[in-house]
């Protein structure tokens, strides 16, 4: 499979190049030349297949031309060492729980897949130069990527995060690991971290001296595997006799997760429509209302993994629908919620159903409560475990949120990070000096 850039000013690349480069030379995002429609029989039998079996079929549609089936199946099965179950919250509203992986958030799926795919390419080449993964995080990306790559030979990971803007629980999941993981505490906001990473990839001297790759949600190896669990959700709903009128609601920040869902839809997944649920960062919501995309500085919220002022995957959504606002709005609607509404939603849901939402999932649940039609069944993506936002959630629901064992283990570790200013020359010279 060849990959083209959304900016269309650079030649097509192979899967390996797309994964290693992350971002295209013209600053566009890579898109697969072809999105294969899965056969009808696949959807007829899907409810009798396991999550891993489904994922192997979906992976083969994307990566089957580039990786032998046996190797690909192993990468997929290693990635999915945990389930992504669908849990009923109330009549017609279900939670697709994506927090059963090592760092208790959905990004484990893409990060684990990317680490294994990159390792596969390095081994195939008999690679001699160390590969440096640069990743900007507003919270959960850093921990998922760091843990996905932890101890993987030949790869060093640098996690850039905004000082004081990620929760202590999130921070400990990528600052305590050691080994091949280095955390960098940037004096700025998430958009500064993202800018530093993007500038590094564009810097000629850096790229001559170091092999650099991105693990942000723009990387095809991270965002495409997220399609796996949309198919699994459909399979489990079909098994439960609830496959008609499905609406999938995705709490969104950089829009990688929902883009993977839209790819699944293009592959034939029978979903009626999607909702992108935002916190107060309402750039995409405004685009849907007006047809005008105006990025702005991100604002801080209690759903901080969605504090994004210029969602990087927006270019992919535009590309997928030929820049047609009409086509996009016929399939995707939006919602935006203030912190007060998110708190209220966590409280009300807990009181009326006993289900504990995290602040991100709360946006998704709320958008279904507000927008679901009578004949529809809604599934929201519960993107992180509520214990990752313990204080916020406990305050909202007036009850205790127990900390799962894997999270407690991280919190015992010793924090180590490198403080740096948000200016690119400083970051560059520090990288070159290592
Ligand atoms: C990253 C993240 C999101 C946003 O996902 P995007 O793919 O960036 O839209 C939502 N919730 C949680 C918990 C996250 O970590």
Short mmCIF file of C-alpha atoms and ligand atoms in Angstrom, two decimals:
data_model
loop_
_atom_site.label_atom_id
_atom_site.label_comp_id
_atom_site.label_asym_id
_atom_site.label_seq_id
_atom_site.Cartn_x
_atom_site.Cartn_y
_atom_site.Cartn_z
CA UNK A 1 0.00 0.00 0.00
CA UNK A 2 1.23 3.47 -0.86
CA UNK A 3 0.60 6.49 1.34
CA UNK A 4 0.03 10.01 0.06
CA UNK A 5 0.20 13.33 1.86
CA UNK A 6 -2.96 15.35 2.57
CA UNK A 7 -1.07 18.36 1.16
CA UNK A 8 -0.48 16.50 -2.13
CA UNK A 9 2.93 18.17 -2.70
CA UNK A 10 5.16 15.15 -2.17
CA UNK A 11 5.49 11.71 -3.82
CA UNK A 12 3.78 8.65 -2.33
CA UNK A 13 5.71 6.66 0.27
CA UNK A 14 5.73 3.07 1.53
CA UNK A 15 4.18 2.01 4.84
CA UNK A 16 7.63 1.84 6.41
CA UNK A 17 8.47 5.39 5.32
CA UNK A 18 5.09 6.66 6.50
CA UNK A 19 5.63 5.08 9.93
CA UNK A 20 9.22 6.25 10.36
CA UNK A 21 8.61 9.77 8.97
CA UNK A 22 5.31 10.30 10.77
CA UNK A 23 4.65 13.58 8.97
CA UNK A 24 5.04 14.04 5.19
CA UNK A 25 7.80 16.29 3.79
CA UNK A 26 5.19 18.90 2.80
CA UNK A 27 3.86 18.87 6.42
CA UNK A 28 0.78 16.95 5.36
CA UNK A 29 -0.57 13.80 7.02
CA UNK A 30 -0.21 10.41 5.39
CA UNK A 31 -3.31 8.69 4.04
CA UNK A 32 -3.50 5.19 2.55
CA UNK A 33 -4.09 5.25 -1.22
CA UNK A 34 -6.88 2.74 -0.80
CA UNK A 35 -9.36 2.00 1.98
CA UNK A 36 -10.60 -1.51 1.28
CA UNK A 37 -14.23 -2.37 1.81
CA UNK A 38 -14.54 -5.56 3.84
CA UNK A 39 -16.70 -8.31 2.32
CA UNK A 40 -20.34 -8.85 3.33
CA UNK A 41 -19.52 -12.29 4.80
CA UNK A 42 -17.18 -10.61 7.26
CA UNK A 43 -20.05 -8.54 8.67
CA UNK A 44 -22.43 -11.52 8.58
CA UNK A 45 -20.09 -13.61 10.74
CA UNK A 46 -18.54 -10.88 12.83
CA UNK A 47 -20.56 -11.60 15.99
CA UNK A 48 -19.06 -15.09 16.10
CA UNK A 49 -15.48 -13.77 15.92
CA UNK A 50 -13.24 -12.77 18.82
CA UNK A 51 -11.79 -9.26 19.12
CA UNK A 52 -8.37 -10.55 18.04
CA UNK A 53 -9.80 -12.40 15.03
CA UNK A 54 -11.69 -9.30 13.93
CA UNK A 55 -8.63 -7.10 14.39
CA UNK A 56 -6.45 -9.44 12.31
CA UNK A 57 -8.88 -9.13 9.38
CA UNK A 58 -9.03 -5.35 9.67
CA UNK A 59 -5.23 -5.13 9.95
CA UNK A 60 -4.83 -7.28 6.84
CA UNK A 61 -6.97 -4.81 4.87
CA UNK A 62 -4.58 -1.97 5.78
CA UNK A 63 -1.20 -3.68 6.10
CA UNK A 64 -1.63 -7.04 4.32
CA UNK A 65 0.30 -5.98 1.20
CA UNK A 66 3.31 -4.92 3.27
CA UNK A 67 3.64 -7.49 6.03
CA UNK A 68 3.32 -11.29 5.79
CA UNK A 69 0.08 -12.45 7.38
CA UNK A 70 1.80 -14.50 10.06
CA UNK A 71 3.93 -11.57 11.25
CA UNK A 72 0.98 -9.20 11.10
CA UNK A 73 -1.26 -11.53 13.13
CA UNK A 74 1.44 -11.78 15.78
CA UNK A 75 1.82 -7.98 15.96
CA UNK A 76 -1.96 -7.59 16.29
CA UNK A 77 -2.34 -10.29 18.94
CA UNK A 78 0.62 -8.94 20.98
CA UNK A 79 -0.94 -5.48 20.77
CA UNK A 80 -4.36 -6.66 21.95
CA UNK A 81 -3.31 -8.34 25.17
CA UNK A 82 -6.47 -6.88 26.76
CA UNK A 83 -10.15 -6.60 25.86
CA UNK A 84 -12.18 -3.57 24.72
CA UNK A 85 -15.62 -4.63 25.98
CA UNK A 86 -18.98 -2.96 25.40
CA UNK A 87 -20.84 -2.38 28.67
CA UNK A 88 -24.48 -1.37 29.02
CA UNK A 89 -24.89 1.85 31.00
CA UNK A 90 -28.64 2.33 30.52
CA UNK A 91 -31.32 1.60 27.92
CA UNK A 92 -29.85 2.43 24.51
CA UNK A 93 -26.57 3.80 25.84
CA UNK A 94 -23.45 1.64 25.91
CA UNK A 95 -19.86 2.31 26.90
CA UNK A 96 -17.03 0.98 24.73
CA UNK A 97 -14.44 0.61 27.49
CA UNK A 98 -11.00 1.32 26.11
CA UNK A 99 -9.19 1.50 29.45
CA UNK A 100 -8.23 -2.11 30.08
CA UNK A 101 -4.69 -1.78 28.69
CA UNK A 102 -1.44 -1.15 30.63
CA UNK A 103 -1.91 2.62 31.03
CA UNK A 104 -5.70 2.45 31.28
CA UNK A 105 -6.50 4.53 28.19
CA UNK A 106 -7.33 3.89 24.54
CA UNK A 107 -3.97 5.12 23.33
CA UNK A 108 -2.45 1.83 24.48
CA UNK A 109 -3.89 0.18 21.36
CA UNK A 110 -2.20 2.48 18.84
CA UNK A 111 1.01 2.87 20.82
CA UNK A 112 1.51 -0.87 21.34
CA UNK A 113 0.82 -1.53 17.68
CA UNK A 114 3.24 1.15 16.51
CA UNK A 115 6.04 -0.08 18.81
CA UNK A 116 5.70 -3.60 17.43
CA UNK A 117 5.48 -2.47 13.82
CA UNK A 118 8.55 -0.25 14.15
CA UNK A 119 10.46 -3.06 15.82
CA UNK A 120 9.44 -5.35 12.95
CA UNK A 121 10.86 -2.88 10.39
CA UNK A 122 14.08 -2.33 12.39
CA UNK A 123 14.67 -6.08 12.70
CA UNK A 124 13.93 -6.68 9.03
CA UNK A 125 16.57 -4.13 8.09
CA UNK A 126 19.05 -5.38 10.68
CA UNK A 127 19.08 -1.75 11.79
CA UNK A 128 22.27 -0.32 13.26
CA UNK A 129 21.22 3.27 14.04
CA UNK A 130 19.08 4.02 17.05
CA UNK A 131 15.58 5.29 16.22
CA UNK A 132 14.42 8.27 18.27
CA UNK A 133 10.70 8.57 18.89
CA UNK A 134 9.53 12.12 19.69
CA UNK A 135 6.09 12.47 21.19
CA UNK A 136 4.15 15.47 22.49
CA UNK A 137 1.53 14.74 25.10
CA UNK A 138 -1.26 16.58 26.84
CA UNK A 139 -1.62 13.64 29.20
CA UNK A 140 -2.35 10.16 28.00
CA UNK A 141 -0.31 9.92 24.80
CA UNK A 142 2.97 10.10 26.69
CA UNK A 143 2.17 7.25 29.03
CA UNK A 144 0.76 5.01 26.31
CA UNK A 145 3.70 5.58 23.96
CA UNK A 146 6.32 5.30 26.72
CA UNK A 147 4.81 2.04 27.97
CA UNK A 148 4.22 0.71 24.46
CA UNK A 149 7.93 1.16 23.65
CA UNK A 150 9.41 0.47 27.09
CA UNK A 151 12.43 -1.83 26.82
CA UNK A 152 12.18 -2.14 23.01
CA UNK A 153 15.75 -2.49 21.68
CA UNK A 154 17.08 0.11 19.25
CA UNK A 155 14.43 2.71 20.06
CA UNK A 156 14.67 5.69 22.44
CA UNK A 157 11.51 7.63 23.34
CA UNK A 158 11.39 11.35 24.25
CA UNK A 159 8.11 12.46 25.82
CA UNK A 160 7.46 16.23 25.76
CA UNK A 161 4.78 17.44 28.14
CA UNK A 162 3.56 20.86 29.33
CA UNK A 163 4.83 21.71 32.81
CA UNK A 164 2.08 21.67 35.42
CA UNK A 165 -0.65 20.81 32.91
CA UNK A 166 -0.93 17.05 33.25
CA UNK A 167 -2.29 15.33 36.33
CA UNK A 168 0.21 13.80 38.79
CA UNK A 169 -1.22 10.37 37.99
CA UNK A 170 -0.65 10.89 34.26
CA UNK A 171 2.81 12.32 34.84
CA UNK A 172 4.06 9.37 36.87
CA UNK A 173 3.20 6.99 34.05
CA UNK A 174 5.92 8.34 31.79
CA UNK A 175 8.40 10.03 34.16
CA UNK A 176 9.13 6.99 36.35
CA UNK A 177 9.98 4.39 33.71
CA UNK A 178 13.71 4.99 33.03
CA UNK A 179 15.39 2.62 30.55
CA UNK A 180 14.84 3.89 26.98
CA UNK A 181 12.30 6.54 28.03
CA UNK A 182 13.20 10.22 28.69
CA UNK A 183 10.57 12.72 29.87
CA UNK A 184 10.97 16.40 28.97
CA UNK A 185 9.04 18.99 30.97
CA UNK A 186 8.39 21.94 28.64
CA UNK A 187 7.74 25.41 30.04
CA UNK A 188 4.58 26.00 27.95
CA UNK A 189 1.28 24.47 26.85
CA UNK A 190 0.55 21.32 24.83
CA UNK A 191 0.54 23.20 21.53
CA UNK A 192 4.14 24.30 22.27
CA UNK A 193 5.14 20.66 22.75
CA UNK A 194 3.44 19.69 19.51
CA UNK A 195 5.20 22.58 17.71
CA UNK A 196 8.62 21.53 19.04
CA UNK A 197 8.10 17.99 17.76
CA UNK A 198 6.88 19.17 14.36
CA UNK A 199 9.82 21.61 14.04
CA UNK A 200 12.27 18.83 14.88
CA UNK A 201 10.99 16.75 11.97
CA UNK A 202 11.40 19.71 9.61
CA UNK A 203 14.96 20.50 10.75
CA UNK A 204 17.51 19.31 8.21
CA UNK A 205 20.50 19.17 10.50
CA UNK A 206 18.66 17.18 13.17
CA UNK A 207 17.41 14.70 10.59
CA UNK A 208 20.91 14.20 9.20
CA UNK A 209 22.37 13.49 12.61
CA UNK A 210 19.52 11.48 14.15
CA UNK A 211 16.86 9.04 12.94
CA UNK A 212 13.69 10.74 14.15
CA UNK A 213 10.16 9.45 14.17
CA UNK A 214 6.88 10.66 15.57
CA UNK A 215 4.50 8.69 17.70
CA UNK A 216 1.78 11.33 17.87
CA UNK A 217 -1.69 10.40 16.74
CA UNK A 218 -0.75 11.66 13.27
CA UNK A 219 1.32 8.49 12.75
CA UNK A 220 -0.54 5.98 10.59
CA UNK A 221 0.72 3.12 12.78
CA UNK A 222 -1.02 4.67 15.75
CA UNK A 223 -4.29 5.89 14.37
CA UNK A 224 -5.25 3.12 11.92
CA UNK A 225 -5.23 0.29 14.55
CA UNK A 226 -7.82 2.26 16.50
CA UNK A 227 -10.29 1.07 13.86
CA UNK A 228 -10.05 -2.42 15.42
CA UNK A 229 -12.28 -1.70 18.37
CA UNK A 230 -15.02 0.00 16.35
CA UNK A 231 -15.52 -3.31 14.54
CA UNK A 232 -15.43 -5.15 17.85
CA UNK A 233 -18.09 -2.82 19.25
CA UNK A 234 -20.33 -3.55 16.27
CA UNK A 235 -19.74 -7.31 16.65
CA UNK A 236 -20.72 -7.31 20.31
CA UNK A 237 -23.80 -5.15 19.65
CA UNK A 238 -24.84 -7.46 16.82
CA UNK A 239 -24.41 -10.40 19.20
CA UNK A 240 -26.73 -8.64 21.64
CA UNK A 241 -29.36 -8.04 18.93
CA UNK A 242 -28.75 -4.26 18.96
CA UNK A 243 -27.00 -3.64 15.66
CA UNK A 244 -29.52 -1.24 14.07
CA UNK A 245 -29.41 2.54 14.22
CA UNK A 246 -25.99 2.66 15.87
CA UNK A 247 -24.58 6.05 16.76
CA UNK A 248 -20.96 6.21 17.87
CA UNK A 249 -19.88 9.13 19.99
CA UNK A 250 -16.18 9.90 20.33
CA UNK A 251 -14.70 12.31 22.89
CA UNK A 252 -12.23 14.14 20.67
CA UNK A 253 -9.07 16.24 20.96
CA UNK A 254 -6.69 15.71 18.05
CA UNK A 255 -9.41 13.69 16.27
CA UNK A 256 -7.26 10.61 15.62
CA UNK A 257 -9.70 8.31 17.37
CA UNK A 258 -12.80 9.48 15.50
CA UNK A 259 -10.87 9.47 12.20
CA UNK A 260 -10.16 5.78 12.75
CA UNK A 261 -13.91 5.29 13.24
CA UNK A 262 -14.60 7.12 9.99
CA UNK A 263 -12.11 4.84 8.24
CA UNK A 264 -13.99 1.85 9.70
CA UNK A 265 -17.20 3.33 8.30
CA UNK A 266 -15.56 3.67 4.87
CA UNK A 267 -14.61 -0.02 5.14
CA UNK A 268 -18.28 -0.85 5.45
CA UNK A 269 -18.92 -0.75 9.21
CA UNK A 270 -22.71 -0.38 9.52
CA UNK A 271 -22.86 2.67 11.76
CA UNK A 272 -25.61 5.23 11.15
CA UNK A 273 -23.72 8.32 12.26
CA UNK A 274 -20.98 9.68 14.49
CA UNK A 275 -20.84 12.42 17.10
CA UNK A 276 -17.61 14.24 17.97
CA UNK A 277 -17.87 15.33 21.60
CA UNK A 278 -15.65 18.22 22.64
CA UNK A 279 -14.90 19.96 25.90
CA UNK A 280 -14.71 23.79 25.80
CA UNK A 281 -12.20 23.51 22.93
CA UNK A 282 -14.89 23.83 20.29
CA UNK A 283 -12.95 24.34 17.05
CA UNK A 284 -14.42 21.32 15.28
CA UNK A 285 -17.88 22.03 16.65
CA UNK A 286 -17.68 25.54 15.17
CA UNK A 287 -16.49 24.14 11.86
CA UNK A 288 -19.55 21.89 11.69
CA UNK A 289 -21.88 24.83 12.38
CA UNK A 290 -20.23 27.33 10.04
CA UNK A 291 -18.08 25.49 7.49
CA UNK A 292 -15.16 27.66 8.60
CA UNK A 293 -12.19 26.14 10.37
CA UNK A 294 -10.54 28.63 12.73
CA UNK A 295 -7.90 27.12 15.00
CA UNK A 296 -7.24 28.97 18.24
CA UNK A 297 -5.16 28.61 21.39
CA UNK A 298 -6.28 25.68 23.52
CA UNK A 299 -8.00 26.32 26.83
CA UNK A 300 -7.39 24.18 29.89
CA UNK A 301 -10.27 21.93 31.02
CA UNK A 302 -10.84 18.97 33.34
CA UNK A 303 -10.92 16.70 30.28
CA UNK A 304 -7.34 17.73 29.55
CA UNK A 305 -6.43 15.07 26.99
CA UNK A 306 -8.85 16.93 24.69
CA UNK A 307 -7.38 20.41 25.24
CA UNK A 308 -6.40 20.95 21.61
CA UNK A 309 -6.78 24.22 19.70
CA UNK A 310 -5.82 22.96 16.23
CA UNK A 311 -6.75 19.27 15.92
CA UNK A 312 -4.04 17.62 13.81
CA UNK A 313 -6.25 15.00 12.18
CA UNK A 314 -8.73 17.54 10.84
CA UNK A 315 -6.80 17.44 7.54
CA UNK A 316 -7.50 13.71 7.28
CA UNK A 317 -11.22 14.17 7.81
CA UNK A 318 -11.33 16.85 5.11
CA UNK A 319 -9.37 14.60 2.77
CA UNK A 320 -11.61 11.60 3.45
CA UNK A 321 -14.68 13.56 2.34
CA UNK A 322 -13.13 15.57 -0.49
CA UNK A 323 -13.22 18.81 1.53
CA UNK A 324 -17.00 18.69 1.50
CA UNK A 325 -18.57 20.28 4.56
CA UNK A 326 -21.89 18.83 3.44
CA UNK A 327 -20.60 15.26 3.33
CA UNK A 328 -18.96 15.65 6.71
CA UNK A 329 -22.02 17.10 8.41
CA UNK A 330 -24.28 14.42 6.93
CA UNK A 331 -22.32 11.79 8.90
CA UNK A 332 -20.79 13.65 11.84
CA UNK A 333 -22.39 16.04 14.30
CA UNK A 334 -20.75 17.80 17.21
CA UNK A 335 -21.21 18.76 20.83
CA UNK A 336 -19.24 20.95 23.22
CA UNK A 337 -19.34 20.99 27.03
CA UNK A 338 -18.04 23.26 29.75
CA UNK A 339 -16.28 21.90 32.82
CA UNK A 340 -19.43 22.54 34.84
CA UNK A 341 -21.47 20.43 32.43
CA UNK A 342 -18.87 17.65 32.50
CA UNK A 343 -18.98 17.57 36.32
CA UNK A 344 -22.76 17.59 36.34
CA UNK A 345 -22.80 14.72 33.82
CA UNK A 346 -20.42 12.57 35.88
CA UNK A 347 -22.61 13.16 38.94
CA UNK A 348 -25.95 12.52 37.23
CA UNK A 349 -24.78 9.38 35.45
CA UNK A 350 -23.33 7.96 38.65
CA UNK A 351 -26.50 8.71 40.59
CA UNK A 352 -28.92 7.33 38.03
CA UNK A 353 -26.95 4.34 36.71
CA UNK A 354 -24.08 3.64 39.13
CA UNK A 355 -21.61 3.93 36.21
CA UNK A 356 -18.47 5.99 36.84
CA UNK A 357 -17.44 8.15 33.88
CA UNK A 358 -14.09 9.84 33.45
CA UNK A 359 -14.23 13.52 32.32
CA UNK A 360 -13.60 12.60 28.64
CA UNK A 361 -16.11 9.77 28.49
CA UNK A 362 -18.56 12.11 30.24
CA UNK A 363 -18.54 14.39 27.16
CA UNK A 364 -19.38 11.36 25.02
CA UNK A 365 -22.13 10.10 27.28
CA UNK A 366 -23.65 13.57 27.56
CA UNK A 367 -23.69 14.08 23.79
CA UNK A 368 -25.69 10.84 23.45
CA UNK A 369 -28.09 11.87 26.22
CA UNK A 370 -28.60 15.19 24.44
CA UNK A 371 -28.69 14.01 20.84
CA UNK A 372 -29.88 10.41 20.52
CA UNK A 373 -33.11 9.86 18.58
CA UNK A 374 -35.70 7.31 19.79
CA UNK A 375 -34.84 4.60 17.22
CA UNK A 376 -31.10 4.88 17.81
CA UNK A 377 -28.68 3.06 20.06
CA UNK A 378 -25.64 4.99 21.23
CA UNK A 379 -22.14 3.82 22.05
CA UNK A 380 -19.71 6.29 23.56
CA UNK A 381 -16.00 5.62 23.79
CA UNK A 382 -14.88 5.55 27.42
CA UNK A 383 -11.37 6.66 26.55
CA UNK A 384 -9.71 6.44 29.99
CA UNK A 385 -10.26 4.86 33.39
CA UNK A 386 -11.90 7.32 35.84
CA UNK A 387 -9.15 6.66 38.42
CA UNK A 388 -6.71 8.49 36.13
CA UNK A 389 -8.63 11.64 37.09
CA UNK A 390 -9.30 10.55 40.63
CA UNK A 391 -9.74 13.89 42.42
CA UNK A 392 -11.90 15.45 39.72
CA UNK A 393 -14.17 12.43 39.47
CA UNK A 394 -14.46 11.88 43.22
CA UNK A 395 -15.42 15.52 43.75
CA UNK A 396 -18.07 15.25 41.04
CA UNK A 397 -19.67 11.98 42.17
CA UNK A 398 -19.11 12.46 45.93
CA UNK A 399 -17.82 8.94 46.23
CA UNK A 400 -14.52 7.15 46.17
CA UNK A 401 -12.85 5.91 42.97
CA UNK A 402 -10.58 2.96 43.79
CA UNK A 403 -7.15 2.96 42.11
CA UNK A 404 -6.55 -0.15 40.00
CA UNK A 405 -3.33 -2.07 40.79
CA UNK A 406 -1.37 -1.15 37.61
CA UNK A 407 -1.91 2.55 38.33
CA UNK A 408 -0.90 2.20 41.98
CA UNK A 409 2.35 0.58 40.82
CA UNK A 410 3.27 3.63 38.68
CA UNK A 411 2.59 6.00 41.56
CA UNK A 412 5.27 4.34 43.69
CA UNK A 413 8.02 5.17 41.16
CA UNK A 414 10.49 8.08 41.33
CA UNK A 415 9.82 11.01 38.95
CA UNK A 416 12.67 11.95 36.60
CA UNK A 417 12.36 14.59 33.87
CA UNK A 418 14.43 17.19 32.01
CA UNK A 419 13.13 20.80 32.27
CA UNK A 420 13.38 22.78 28.99
CA UNK A 421 12.04 26.12 27.67
CA UNK A 422 9.48 26.05 24.83
CA UNK A 423 11.88 27.47 22.22
CA UNK A 424 13.06 25.22 19.41
CA UNK A 425 16.81 26.13 19.40
CA UNK A 426 17.05 24.99 23.04
CA UNK A 427 15.33 21.71 22.31
CA UNK A 428 17.49 21.13 19.24
CA UNK A 429 20.80 21.76 20.96
CA UNK A 430 19.78 19.58 23.88
CA UNK A 431 18.89 16.70 21.53
CA UNK A 432 22.17 17.08 19.62
CA UNK A 433 24.12 17.19 22.85
CA UNK A 434 22.91 13.78 24.00
C1 LIG B 1 -6.15 11.40 23.66
C2 LIG B 1 -7.40 11.32 24.40
C3 LIG B 1 -8.61 11.77 23.85
C4 LIG B 1 -8.66 12.43 22.50
O1 LIG B 1 -8.38 11.53 21.45
P1 LIG B 1 -8.02 12.11 19.99
O2 LIG B 1 -7.68 10.91 19.19
O3 LIG B 1 -6.85 13.02 20.17
O4 LIG B 1 -9.21 12.83 19.51
C5 LIG B 1 -9.76 11.58 24.58
N1 LIG B 1 -9.74 11.02 25.80
C6 LIG B 1 -8.60 10.59 26.37
C7 LIG B 1 -8.65 10.01 27.73
C8 LIG B 1 -7.40 10.72 25.70
O5 LIG B 1 -6.28 10.30 26.26
#
